[in-house]
PDB file of C-alpha atoms in Angstrom:
ATOM      1  CA  UNK A   1       9.470   9.389   4.684  1.00  0.00           C
ATOM      2  CA  UNK A   2       6.235   8.430   6.429  1.00  0.00           C
ATOM      3  CA  UNK A   3       5.171   6.074   9.175  1.00  0.00           C
ATOM      4  CA  UNK A   4       2.963   3.402   7.629  1.00  0.00           C
ATOM      5  CA  UNK A   5       1.178   0.752   9.662  1.00  0.00           C
ATOM      6  CA  UNK A   6      -0.753  -2.300   8.551  1.00  0.00           C
ATOM      7  CA  UNK A   7      -3.242  -4.433  10.440  1.00  0.00           C
ATOM      8  CA  UNK A   8      -3.180  -7.320  10.952  1.00  0.00           C
ATOM      9  CA  UNK A   9       0.533  -8.059  10.736  1.00  0.00           C
ATOM     10  CA  UNK A  10      -0.234 -11.717  10.054  1.00  0.00           C
ATOM     11  CA  UNK A  11      -3.208 -14.055   9.984  1.00  0.00           C
ATOM     12  CA  UNK A  12      -4.119 -17.649   9.315  1.00  0.00           C
ATOM     13  CA  UNK A  13      -7.475 -18.044   7.598  1.00  0.00           C
ATOM     14  CA  UNK A  14      -9.712 -20.806   6.382  1.00  0.00           C
ATOM     15  CA  UNK A  15     -10.504 -21.409   2.743  1.00  0.00           C
ATOM     16  CA  UNK A  16     -13.616 -19.545   1.563  1.00  0.00           C
ATOM     17  CA  UNK A  17     -13.420 -16.749   4.113  1.00  0.00           C
ATOM     18  CA  UNK A  18     -12.428 -13.099   3.599  1.00  0.00           C
ATOM     19  CA  UNK A  19      -9.864 -10.880   5.307  1.00  0.00           C
ATOM     20  CA  UNK A  20      -9.672  -7.100   5.333  1.00  0.00           C
ATOM     21  CA  UNK A  21      -6.249  -5.515   5.667  1.00  0.00           C
ATOM     22  CA  UNK A  22      -5.898  -1.934   6.838  1.00  0.00           C
ATOM     23  CA  UNK A  23      -3.186   0.551   5.884  1.00  0.00           C
ATOM     24  CA  UNK A  24      -2.764   3.773   7.864  1.00  0.00           C
ATOM     25  CA  UNK A  25      -0.289   6.593   7.145  1.00  0.00           C
ATOM     26  CA  UNK A  26       0.729   9.313   9.585  1.00  0.00           C
ATOM     27  CA  UNK A  27       0.405  12.091   6.980  1.00  0.00           C
ATOM     28  CA  UNK A  28      -1.673  12.821   3.901  1.00  0.00           C
ATOM     29  CA  UNK A  29      -0.347  11.204   0.737  1.00  0.00           C
ATOM     30  CA  UNK A  30      -1.235  11.500  -2.912  1.00  0.00           C
ATOM     31  CA  UNK A  31      -1.107   7.870  -3.949  1.00  0.00           C
ATOM     32  CA  UNK A  32      -1.661   4.562  -2.183  1.00  0.00           C
ATOM     33  CA  UNK A  33      -0.924   1.182  -3.735  1.00  0.00           C
ATOM     34  CA  UNK A  34      -1.440  -2.474  -2.835  1.00  0.00           C
ATOM     35  CA  UNK A  35       1.117  -5.144  -3.766  1.00  0.00           C
ATOM     36  CA  UNK A  36       1.238  -8.905  -3.393  1.00  0.00           C
ATOM     37  CA  UNK A  37       4.421 -10.854  -2.724  1.00  0.00           C
ATOM     38  CA  UNK A  38       3.986 -14.574  -3.161  1.00  0.00           C
ATOM     39  CA  UNK A  39       6.391 -16.858  -1.281  1.00  0.00           C
ATOM     40  CA  UNK A  40       9.956 -16.404  -2.503  1.00  0.00           C
ATOM     41  CA  UNK A  41       8.816 -14.047  -5.261  1.00  0.00           C
ATOM     42  CA  UNK A  42       9.038 -10.394  -6.142  1.00  0.00           C
ATOM     43  CA  UNK A  43       6.260  -7.841  -5.726  1.00  0.00           C
ATOM     44  CA  UNK A  44       3.307  -7.500  -8.065  1.00  0.00           C
ATOM     45  CA  UNK A  45       0.987  -4.499  -8.070  1.00  0.00           C
ATOM     46  CA  UNK A  46      -2.634  -5.393  -7.377  1.00  0.00           C
ATOM     47  CA  UNK A  47      -4.186  -1.957  -7.684  1.00  0.00           C
ATOM     48  CA  UNK A  48      -3.898   1.765  -7.101  1.00  0.00           C
ATOM     49  CA  UNK A  49      -6.255   2.972  -4.389  1.00  0.00           C
ATOM     50  CA  UNK A  50      -7.891   6.215  -5.504  1.00  0.00           C
ATOM     51  CA  UNK A  51      -9.320   8.578  -2.919  1.00  0.00           C
ATOM     52  CA  UNK A  52     -13.037   9.004  -3.406  1.00  0.00           C
ATOM     53  CA  UNK A  53     -13.327   6.766  -6.444  1.00  0.00           C
ATOM     54  CA  UNK A  54     -12.944   3.167  -7.538  1.00  0.00           C
ATOM     55  CA  UNK A  55      -9.507   1.602  -7.431  1.00  0.00           C
ATOM     56  CA  UNK A  56      -7.533   0.992 -10.630  1.00  0.00           C
ATOM     57  CA  UNK A  57      -6.723  -2.712 -10.983  1.00  0.00           C
ATOM     58  CA  UNK A  58      -3.820  -4.328 -12.784  1.00  0.00           C
ATOM     59  CA  UNK A  59      -4.275  -7.061 -15.320  1.00  0.00           C
ATOM     60  CA  UNK A  60      -5.129 -10.312 -13.588  1.00  0.00           C
ATOM     61  CA  UNK A  61      -6.717  -8.700 -10.522  1.00  0.00           C
ATOM     62  CA  UNK A  62     -10.434  -7.955 -10.204  1.00  0.00           C
ATOM     63  CA  UNK A  63     -12.562  -5.931  -7.831  1.00  0.00           C
ATOM     64  CA  UNK A  64     -14.732  -8.866  -6.790  1.00  0.00           C
ATOM     65  CA  UNK A  65     -11.677 -10.726  -5.478  1.00  0.00           C
ATOM     66  CA  UNK A  66      -9.756  -7.728  -4.088  1.00  0.00           C
ATOM     67  CA  UNK A  67     -12.162  -4.917  -3.180  1.00  0.00           C
ATOM     68  CA  UNK A  68     -10.326  -1.775  -2.089  1.00  0.00           C
ATOM     69  CA  UNK A  69     -11.461   1.309  -0.253  1.00  0.00           C
ATOM     70  CA  UNK A  70      -9.765   4.650   0.259  1.00  0.00           C
ATOM     71  CA  UNK A  71     -12.068   6.953   2.202  1.00  0.00           C
ATOM     72  CA  UNK A  72      -9.448   9.678   2.840  1.00  0.00           C
ATOM     73  CA  UNK A  73      -5.834  10.665   2.179  1.00  0.00           C
ATOM     74  CA  UNK A  74      -4.330   8.622   5.037  1.00  0.00           C
ATOM     75  CA  UNK A  75      -6.200   5.305   5.048  1.00  0.00           C
ATOM     76  CA  UNK A  76      -6.985   2.383   2.747  1.00  0.00           C
ATOM     77  CA  UNK A  77      -8.235  -1.177   3.041  1.00  0.00           C
ATOM     78  CA  UNK A  78      -7.730  -4.245   0.881  1.00  0.00           C
ATOM     79  CA  UNK A  79     -10.049  -7.231   1.217  1.00  0.00           C
ATOM     80  CA  UNK A  80      -9.002 -10.656   0.027  1.00  0.00           C
ATOM     81  CA  UNK A  81     -12.296 -12.406  -0.718  1.00  0.00           C
ATOM     82  CA  UNK A  82     -13.258 -16.065  -0.872  1.00  0.00           C
ATOM     83  CA  UNK A  83      -9.713 -17.088  -0.081  1.00  0.00           C
ATOM     84  CA  UNK A  84      -7.908 -20.169  -1.333  1.00  0.00           C
ATOM     85  CA  UNK A  85      -4.423 -21.471  -0.428  1.00  0.00           C
ATOM     86  CA  UNK A  86      -3.097 -19.740  -3.567  1.00  0.00           C
ATOM     87  CA  UNK A  87      -3.814 -16.408  -1.836  1.00  0.00           C
ATOM     88  CA  UNK A  88      -1.177 -17.139   0.794  1.00  0.00           C
ATOM     89  CA  UNK A  89       1.197 -14.210   0.370  1.00  0.00           C
ATOM     90  CA  UNK A  90       2.522 -11.057   1.931  1.00  0.00           C
ATOM     91  CA  UNK A  91       0.302  -8.080   1.127  1.00  0.00           C
ATOM     92  CA  UNK A  92       1.989  -4.684   1.260  1.00  0.00           C
ATOM     93  CA  UNK A  93       0.637  -1.206   0.953  1.00  0.00           C
ATOM     94  CA  UNK A  94       2.799   1.620  -0.292  1.00  0.00           C
ATOM     95  CA  UNK A  95       2.390   5.372  -0.498  1.00  0.00           C
ATOM     96  CA  UNK A  96       3.701   8.120  -2.741  1.00  0.00           C
ATOM     97  CA  UNK A  97       3.433  11.875  -2.470  1.00  0.00           C
ATOM     98  CA  UNK A  98       4.479  12.115   1.172  1.00  0.00           C
ATOM     99  CA  UNK A  99       4.404  15.792   2.177  1.00  0.00           C
ATOM    100  CA  UNK A 100       4.072  16.698  -1.484  1.00  0.00           C
ATOM    101  CA  UNK A 101       7.222  14.853  -2.561  1.00  0.00           C
ATOM    102  CA  UNK A 102       6.274  12.552  -5.415  1.00  0.00           C
ATOM    103  CA  UNK A 103       8.256   9.889  -7.238  1.00  0.00           C
ATOM    104  CA  UNK A 104       9.215   7.756  -4.235  1.00  0.00           C
ATOM    105  CA  UNK A 105       7.123   4.968  -2.766  1.00  0.00           C
ATOM    106  CA  UNK A 106       7.406   3.951   0.878  1.00  0.00           C
ATOM    107  CA  UNK A 107       6.131   0.607   2.065  1.00  0.00           C
ATOM    108  CA  UNK A 108       4.296  -0.639   5.087  1.00  0.00           C
ATOM    109  CA  UNK A 109       5.535  -3.650   7.068  1.00  0.00           C
ATOM    110  CA  UNK A 110       3.255  -6.051   5.235  1.00  0.00           C
ATOM    111  CA  UNK A 111       0.530  -8.502   6.228  1.00  0.00           C
ATOM    112  CA  UNK A 112       1.513 -12.166   6.132  1.00  0.00           C
ATOM    113  CA  UNK A 113      -1.482 -14.243   5.139  1.00  0.00           C
ATOM    114  CA  UNK A 114      -1.681 -18.008   5.270  1.00  0.00           C
ATOM    115  CA  UNK A 115      -4.790 -19.722   3.903  1.00  0.00           C
ATOM    116  CA  UNK A 116      -5.464 -23.301   4.956  1.00  0.00           C
TER     117      UNK A 116
ATOM    118  CA  UNK B   1       6.839  -2.936 -21.707  1.00  0.00           C
ATOM    119  CA  UNK B   2       9.204  -1.763 -19.014  1.00  0.00           C
ATOM    120  CA  UNK B   3      11.134  -4.382 -17.100  1.00  0.00           C
ATOM    121  CA  UNK B   4      13.943  -4.900 -14.573  1.00  0.00           C
ATOM    122  CA  UNK B   5      16.415  -7.781 -14.508  1.00  0.00           C
ATOM    123  CA  UNK B   6      18.621  -8.581 -11.525  1.00  0.00           C
ATOM    124  CA  UNK B   7      21.392 -11.087 -11.094  1.00  0.00           C
ATOM    125  CA  UNK B   8      20.186 -14.324  -9.624  1.00  0.00           C
ATOM    126  CA  UNK B   9      20.873 -15.237  -6.071  1.00  0.00           C
ATOM    127  CA  UNK B  10      21.540 -16.305  -3.523  1.00  0.00           C
ATOM    128  CA  UNK B  11      24.785 -14.416  -3.159  1.00  0.00           C
ATOM    129  CA  UNK B  12      26.970 -15.582  -0.281  1.00  0.00           C
ATOM    130  CA  UNK B  13      29.864 -13.422   0.903  1.00  0.00           C
ATOM    131  CA  UNK B  14      32.203 -13.281   3.839  1.00  0.00           C
ATOM    132  CA  UNK B  15      32.102 -10.267   6.118  1.00  0.00           C
ATOM    133  CA  UNK B  16      34.068  -7.270   4.764  1.00  0.00           C
ATOM    134  CA  UNK B  17      33.898  -8.554   1.183  1.00  0.00           C
ATOM    135  CA  UNK B  18      32.992  -6.294  -1.730  1.00  0.00           C
ATOM    136  CA  UNK B  19      29.415  -6.538  -2.983  1.00  0.00           C
ATOM    137  CA  UNK B  20      28.005  -6.006  -6.434  1.00  0.00           C
ATOM    138  CA  UNK B  21      24.432  -6.858  -7.379  1.00  0.00           C
ATOM    139  CA  UNK B  22      23.749  -6.260 -11.052  1.00  0.00           C
ATOM    140  CA  UNK B  23      20.555  -4.611 -12.244  1.00  0.00           C
ATOM    141  CA  UNK B  24      19.624  -3.721 -15.809  1.00  0.00           C
ATOM    142  CA  UNK B  25      16.406  -2.238 -17.075  1.00  0.00           C
ATOM    143  CA  UNK B  26      14.320  -1.752 -20.184  1.00  0.00           C
ATOM    144  CA  UNK B  27      12.238   1.389 -20.296  1.00  0.00           C
ATOM    145  CA  UNK B  28      10.799   4.020 -22.562  1.00  0.00           C
ATOM    146  CA  UNK B  29      11.486   7.529 -21.439  1.00  0.00           C
ATOM    147  CA  UNK B  30      13.442   8.375 -18.310  1.00  0.00           C
ATOM    148  CA  UNK B  31      12.362   6.356 -15.293  1.00  0.00           C
ATOM    149  CA  UNK B  32      13.557   6.882 -11.752  1.00  0.00           C
ATOM    150  CA  UNK B  33      15.510   3.923 -10.373  1.00  0.00           C
ATOM    151  CA  UNK B  34      15.449   2.475  -6.866  1.00  0.00           C
ATOM    152  CA  UNK B  35      16.986  -0.145  -4.631  1.00  0.00           C
ATOM    153  CA  UNK B  36      14.801  -1.514  -1.853  1.00  0.00           C
ATOM    154  CA  UNK B  37      15.902  -3.932   0.872  1.00  0.00           C
ATOM    155  CA  UNK B  38      13.760  -6.510   2.663  1.00  0.00           C
ATOM    156  CA  UNK B  39      15.158  -7.894   5.903  1.00  0.00           C
ATOM    157  CA  UNK B  40      13.840 -11.264   7.069  1.00  0.00           C
ATOM    158  CA  UNK B  41      10.230 -11.034   8.176  1.00  0.00           C
ATOM    159  CA  UNK B  42       9.911  -7.340   7.365  1.00  0.00           C
ATOM    160  CA  UNK B  43       8.487  -5.074   4.677  1.00  0.00           C
ATOM    161  CA  UNK B  44      10.459  -3.166   2.064  1.00  0.00           C
ATOM    162  CA  UNK B  45      12.707  -0.264   2.981  1.00  0.00           C
ATOM    163  CA  UNK B  46      13.954   2.264   0.494  1.00  0.00           C
ATOM    164  CA  UNK B  47      17.731   1.956   0.332  1.00  0.00           C
ATOM    165  CA  UNK B  48      18.598   4.522  -2.329  1.00  0.00           C
ATOM    166  CA  UNK B  49      17.345   6.105  -5.510  1.00  0.00           C
ATOM    167  CA  UNK B  50      18.440   8.053  -8.598  1.00  0.00           C
ATOM    168  CA  UNK B  51      16.188  10.150 -10.763  1.00  0.00           C
ATOM    169  CA  UNK B  52      18.288  10.962 -13.824  1.00  0.00           C
ATOM    170  CA  UNK B  53      21.248   9.772 -15.832  1.00  0.00           C
ATOM    171  CA  UNK B  54      24.635   9.849 -14.033  1.00  0.00           C
ATOM    172  CA  UNK B  55      22.980  10.420 -10.653  1.00  0.00           C
ATOM    173  CA  UNK B  56      24.526   8.403  -7.843  1.00  0.00           C
ATOM    174  CA  UNK B  57      22.316   7.245  -5.007  1.00  0.00           C
ATOM    175  CA  UNK B  58      23.972   6.340  -1.727  1.00  0.00           C
ATOM    176  CA  UNK B  59      22.949   5.255   1.749  1.00  0.00           C
ATOM    177  CA  UNK B  60      24.475   3.186   4.576  1.00  0.00           C
ATOM    178  CA  UNK B  61      27.628   2.541   2.524  1.00  0.00           C
ATOM    179  CA  UNK B  62      25.671   1.297  -0.500  1.00  0.00           C
ATOM    180  CA  UNK B  63      25.947   3.093  -3.841  1.00  0.00           C
ATOM    181  CA  UNK B  64      24.400   2.812  -7.287  1.00  0.00           C
ATOM    182  CA  UNK B  65      24.866   4.997 -10.377  1.00  0.00           C
ATOM    183  CA  UNK B  66      22.172   5.541 -13.017  1.00  0.00           C
ATOM    184  CA  UNK B  67      23.886   4.539 -16.279  1.00  0.00           C
ATOM    185  CA  UNK B  68      21.656   5.372 -19.216  1.00  0.00           C
ATOM    186  CA  UNK B  69      24.182   4.230 -21.833  1.00  0.00           C
ATOM    187  CA  UNK B  70      24.233   0.702 -20.392  1.00  0.00           C
ATOM    188  CA  UNK B  71      20.694   0.829 -18.904  1.00  0.00           C
ATOM    189  CA  UNK B  72      22.103  -0.308 -15.592  1.00  0.00           C
ATOM    190  CA  UNK B  73      21.844   0.535 -11.889  1.00  0.00           C
ATOM    191  CA  UNK B  74      24.233  -1.854 -10.154  1.00  0.00           C
ATOM    192  CA  UNK B  75      24.325  -1.882  -6.357  1.00  0.00           C
ATOM    193  CA  UNK B  76      27.748  -1.836  -4.661  1.00  0.00           C
ATOM    194  CA  UNK B  77      29.135  -1.817  -1.159  1.00  0.00           C
ATOM    195  CA  UNK B  78      32.790  -1.839  -0.290  1.00  0.00           C
ATOM    196  CA  UNK B  79      32.618  -3.927   2.888  1.00  0.00           C
ATOM    197  CA  UNK B  80      29.533  -5.927   3.781  1.00  0.00           C
ATOM    198  CA  UNK B  81      28.448  -6.846   7.278  1.00  0.00           C
ATOM    199  CA  UNK B  82      26.434  -9.758   8.599  1.00  0.00           C
ATOM    200  CA  UNK B  83      23.603  -7.289   9.232  1.00  0.00           C
ATOM    201  CA  UNK B  84      23.380  -6.633   5.461  1.00  0.00           C
ATOM    202  CA  UNK B  85      21.934 -10.104   4.930  1.00  0.00           C
ATOM    203  CA  UNK B  86      18.598  -9.491   3.229  1.00  0.00           C
ATOM    204  CA  UNK B  87      16.828  -9.573  -0.125  1.00  0.00           C
ATOM    205  CA  UNK B  88      17.574  -6.622  -2.404  1.00  0.00           C
ATOM    206  CA  UNK B  89      15.114  -5.436  -5.064  1.00  0.00           C
ATOM    207  CA  UNK B  90      15.897  -3.158  -7.969  1.00  0.00           C
ATOM    208  CA  UNK B  91      12.904  -1.202  -9.288  1.00  0.00           C
ATOM    209  CA  UNK B  92      11.903   1.549 -11.681  1.00  0.00           C
ATOM    210  CA  UNK B  93       8.973   3.919 -11.838  1.00  0.00           C
ATOM    211  CA  UNK B  94       6.802   3.348 -14.876  1.00  0.00           C
ATOM    212  CA  UNK B  95       5.454   6.799 -15.666  1.00  0.00           C
ATOM    213  CA  UNK B  96       3.488   5.378 -18.594  1.00  0.00           C
ATOM    214  CA  UNK B  97       1.415   3.362 -16.130  1.00  0.00           C
ATOM    215  CA  UNK B  98       0.498   5.811 -13.430  1.00  0.00           C
ATOM    216  CA  UNK B  99       3.824   5.755 -11.621  1.00  0.00           C
ATOM    217  CA  UNK B 100       3.692   2.153 -10.499  1.00  0.00           C
ATOM    218  CA  UNK B 101       6.910   0.402  -9.536  1.00  0.00           C
ATOM    219  CA  UNK B 102       8.291  -2.388 -11.688  1.00  0.00           C
ATOM    220  CA  UNK B 103      10.451  -4.730  -9.609  1.00  0.00           C
ATOM    221  CA  UNK B 104      13.236  -7.098 -10.445  1.00  0.00           C
ATOM    222  CA  UNK B 105      13.035 -10.610  -9.083  1.00  0.00           C
ATOM    223  CA  UNK B 106      15.115  -9.834  -6.014  1.00  0.00           C
ATOM    224  CA  UNK B 107      18.578 -11.013  -4.994  1.00  0.00           C
ATOM    225  CA  UNK B 108      19.115 -12.715  -1.689  1.00  0.00           C
ATOM    226  CA  UNK B 109      22.360 -11.787   0.049  1.00  0.00           C
ATOM    227  CA  UNK B 110      23.826 -13.859   2.844  1.00  0.00           C
ATOM    228  CA  UNK B 111      26.895 -12.547   4.674  1.00  0.00           C
ATOM    229  CA  UNK B 112      28.846 -15.000   6.806  1.00  0.00           C
ATOM    230  CA  UNK B 113      31.038 -13.939   9.744  1.00  0.00           C
TER     231      UNK B 113
END
């Protein structure tokens, strides 16, 4: 597997502000993904973070609300923009292609976001 | 499209009881199947996986067999412990959509001493 860290681990934010979440992996990976887990719910994919190009967003998620960067093979950021209480969720990054082994995603510890 | 259905929770068991959490899937092609576990306040951990029909994934006493004929991947453990209390997610890889994971709704397990 891989060691995946996320910053911050949790935050409480005010409505209308933005938060950038960082995801760092200890080795180069092929794929990086961002998921949202709303309270008591399952995980929903927000987007696939592509290295050196624009992220690929799932239906219902847009770049203006969730801009994503992936400057290299070990790091990605997700920004939650113009937040509302409905954005209160756990945001998780995941990676695939650890040490060339594809077909298994490993998850970071998550960022717990509360919007007031 | 592809989907995963899990038995509803919460499931409450006594320590050392036998556990089964049902998972069935709908998919085109031959997806890989996974069980992830989420302990309270933590992220998801990969518990086990199976990549083709009749494969059995196992880890920490948990087992699941990829049954293509019944499109199922039920999770079992012979004797649960209090420390197994968590939410369990069944998932498949959707190769038609860039390899993203499709998750079931999750099943909360509570084990009482």
